[in-house]
GROMACS .gro file of C-alpha atoms in nm:
model
  135
    1MET     CA    1   6.516  12.652  -2.786
    2ASP     CA    2   6.505  12.858  -3.110
    3GLN     CA    3   6.187  12.677  -3.217
    4ILE     CA    4   6.015  12.765  -2.890
    5LEU     CA    5   6.121  13.131  -2.914
    6GLY     CA    6   6.010  13.137  -3.277
    7GLN     CA    7   5.672  12.999  -3.181
    8VAL     CA    8   5.637  13.256  -2.902
    9LEU     CA    9   5.714  13.532  -3.154
   10ARG     CA   10   5.465  13.395  -3.408
   11ASN     CA   11   5.196  13.357  -3.142
   12ALA     CA   12   5.247  13.716  -3.028
   13VAL     CA   13   5.210  13.845  -3.384
   14TRP     CA   14   4.897  13.635  -3.451
   15GLU     CA   15   4.744  13.752  -3.121
   16ARG     CA   16   4.813  14.116  -3.208
   17LEU     CA   17   4.654  14.075  -3.551
   18ASP     CA   18   4.352  13.904  -3.394
   19MET     CA   19   4.316  14.186  -3.144
   20LEU     CA   20   4.330  14.451  -3.417
   21ALA     CA   21   4.077  14.264  -3.631
   22ASP     CA   22   3.843  14.233  -3.332
   23LEU     CA   23   3.878  14.604  -3.259
   24ALA     CA   24   3.805  14.690  -3.622
   25ASN     CA   25   3.489  14.484  -3.612
   26ARG     CA   26   3.360  14.568  -3.263
   27ALA     CA   27   3.496  14.901  -3.141
   28ASP     CA   28   3.289  15.216  -3.116
   29THR     CA   29   3.378  15.507  -3.342
   30ASP     CA   30   3.593  15.698  -3.093
   31SER     CA   31   3.792  15.387  -3.000
   32LEU     CA   32   3.832  15.295  -3.366
   33VAL     CA   33   3.970  15.640  -3.451
   34SER     CA   34   4.214  15.617  -3.161
   35VAL     CA   35   4.333  15.270  -3.264
   36ALA     CA   36   4.364  15.376  -3.628
   37ARG     CA   37   4.579  15.675  -3.535
   38SER     CA   38   4.815  15.465  -3.326
   39GLU     CA   39   4.823  15.142  -3.527
   40LEU     CA   40   4.805  15.246  -3.893
   41PRO     CA   41   5.146  15.419  -3.888
   42ARG     CA   42   5.298  15.112  -3.720
   43LEU     CA   43   5.139  14.877  -3.971
   44THR     CA   44   5.245  15.083  -4.270
   45GLU     CA   45   5.602  15.103  -4.136
   46GLY     CA   46   5.600  14.726  -4.089
   47TRP     CA   47   5.484  14.670  -4.446
   48ARG     CA   48   5.748  14.914  -4.575
   49ALA     CA   49   6.027  14.739  -4.384
   50MET     CA   50   5.917  14.397  -4.506
   51LEU     CA   51   5.877  14.510  -4.866
   52SER     CA   52   6.217  14.683  -4.860
   53ALA     CA   53   6.377  14.349  -4.777
   54HIS     CA   54   6.205  14.203  -5.085
   55GLU     CA   55   6.300  14.475  -5.335
   56PRO     CA   56   6.439  14.315  -5.651
   57ASP     CA   57   6.813  14.325  -5.707
   58GLU     CA   58   6.985  14.430  -6.030
   59ARG     CA   59   6.898  14.093  -6.190
   60GLY     CA   60   6.529  14.124  -6.101
   61ASP     CA   61   6.550  13.860  -5.827
   62CYS     CA   62   6.416  13.890  -5.474
   63PRO     CA   63   6.728  13.872  -5.254
   64THR     CA   64   6.531  13.753  -4.951
   65CYS     CA   65   6.335  13.474  -5.120
   66SER     CA   66   6.621  13.358  -5.343
   67THR     CA   67   6.869  13.092  -5.241
   68ARG     CA   68   7.205  12.997  -5.380
   69TRP     CA   69   7.043  12.724  -5.590
   70HIS     CA   70   6.706  12.879  -5.670
   71ARG     CA   71   6.652  13.236  -5.781
   72CYS     CA   72   6.311  13.387  -5.711
   73LYS     CA   73   6.210  13.640  -5.973
   74ALA     CA   74   6.031  13.956  -5.870
   75PRO     CA   75   5.759  14.009  -5.782
   76CYS     CA   76   5.800  13.750  -5.509
   77SER     CA   77   5.510  13.614  -5.305
   78VAL     CA   78   5.554  13.889  -5.044
   79TRP     CA   79   5.498  14.159  -5.306
   80GLN     CA   80   5.208  13.962  -5.455
   81VAL     CA   81   5.038  13.934  -5.115
   82ALA     CA   82   5.103  14.303  -5.046
   83HIS     CA   83   4.941  14.398  -5.375
   84GLU     CA   84   4.647  14.164  -5.317
   85HIS     CA   85   4.573  14.299  -4.970
   86LEU     CA   86   4.675  14.664  -4.999
   87VAL     CA   87   4.579  14.749  -5.358
   88ALA     CA   88   4.357  14.491  -5.526
   89GLY     CA   89   4.169  14.413  -5.203
   90GLY     CA   90   4.042  14.769  -5.198
   91LEU     CA   91   3.881  14.712  -5.538
   92ALA     CA   92   3.726  14.377  -5.456
   93PRO     CA   93   3.377  14.344  -5.305
   94GLN     CA   94   3.390  14.374  -4.927
   95GLN     CA   95   3.380  14.051  -4.731
   96ASP     CA   96   3.418  13.949  -4.371
   97LEU     CA   97   3.796  13.934  -4.340
   98ARG     CA   98   3.789  13.788  -3.989
   99GLY     CA   99   3.934  13.443  -4.023
  100SER     CA  100   3.980  13.462  -4.403
  101TRP     CA  101   4.357  13.481  -4.360
  102ARG     CA  102   4.343  13.190  -4.117
  103LYS     CA  103   4.155  12.979  -4.370
  104SER     CA  104   4.396  13.070  -4.650
  105LYS     CA  105   4.705  12.987  -4.440
  106ASN     CA  106   4.665  12.624  -4.542
  107SER     CA  107   4.735  12.724  -4.902
  108VAL     CA  108   5.084  12.849  -4.811
  109PRO     CA  109   5.347  12.645  -5.000
  110SER     CA  110   5.485  12.366  -4.785
  111GLN     CA  111   5.844  12.491  -4.799
  112THR     CA  112   5.744  12.800  -4.599
  113ARG     CA  113   5.565  12.605  -4.328
  114GLY     CA  114   5.877  12.470  -4.167
  115PRO     CA  115   5.922  12.141  -3.985
  116LYS     CA  116   5.640  11.947  -3.826
  117ALA     CA  117   5.522  12.084  -3.493
  118THR     CA  118   5.684  11.959  -3.177
  119GLN     CA  119   5.477  11.891  -2.866
  120ALA     CA  120   5.567  12.235  -2.728
  121GLU     CA  121   5.450  12.404  -3.049
  122SER     CA  122   5.128  12.211  -3.093
  123THR     CA  123   4.941  12.376  -2.808
  124GLY     CA  124   4.773  12.712  -2.779
  125ARG     CA  125   4.545  12.912  -2.997
  126HIS     CA  126   4.808  12.973  -3.261
  127ALA     CA  127   4.981  12.638  -3.294
  128LEU     CA  128   5.170  12.561  -3.612
  129ILE     CA  129   4.976  12.512  -3.935
  130PRO     CA  130   5.000  12.129  -3.956
  131GLN     CA  131   4.823  12.103  -3.620
  132VAL     CA  132   4.552  12.349  -3.727
  133ALA     CA  133   4.481  12.139  -4.038
  134THR     CA  134   4.420  11.825  -3.828
  135ARG     CA  135   4.149  11.979  -3.609
   0.00000   0.00000   0.00000
């Protein structure tokens, strides 16, 4: 049951990100301004909440990414991705970002992918990564 709820949550997030990317690429100026005013504060708050959970502890380890047996030194992958997309990405030449995150998902380390997809998780537009790779 938890796997199904987790997949529903992940699908909802992917769908929301797809919708925002589509709006950014297709919306007229007035609609884009309206979406930016409503969504940018939500997105920045989301990034802040996620990054707060990954702030290094007094030993310089990420408390969220670290386990009892393996310490993850800061900056963890969450901070690295945040920097890449929020800071360095602004300096890089512009590219079509639609789908670029989807393509790079396959480079996510296998320990973060979770178990192999069950039948219930292997359907829909945003099925788990192992199913996407087999298409």
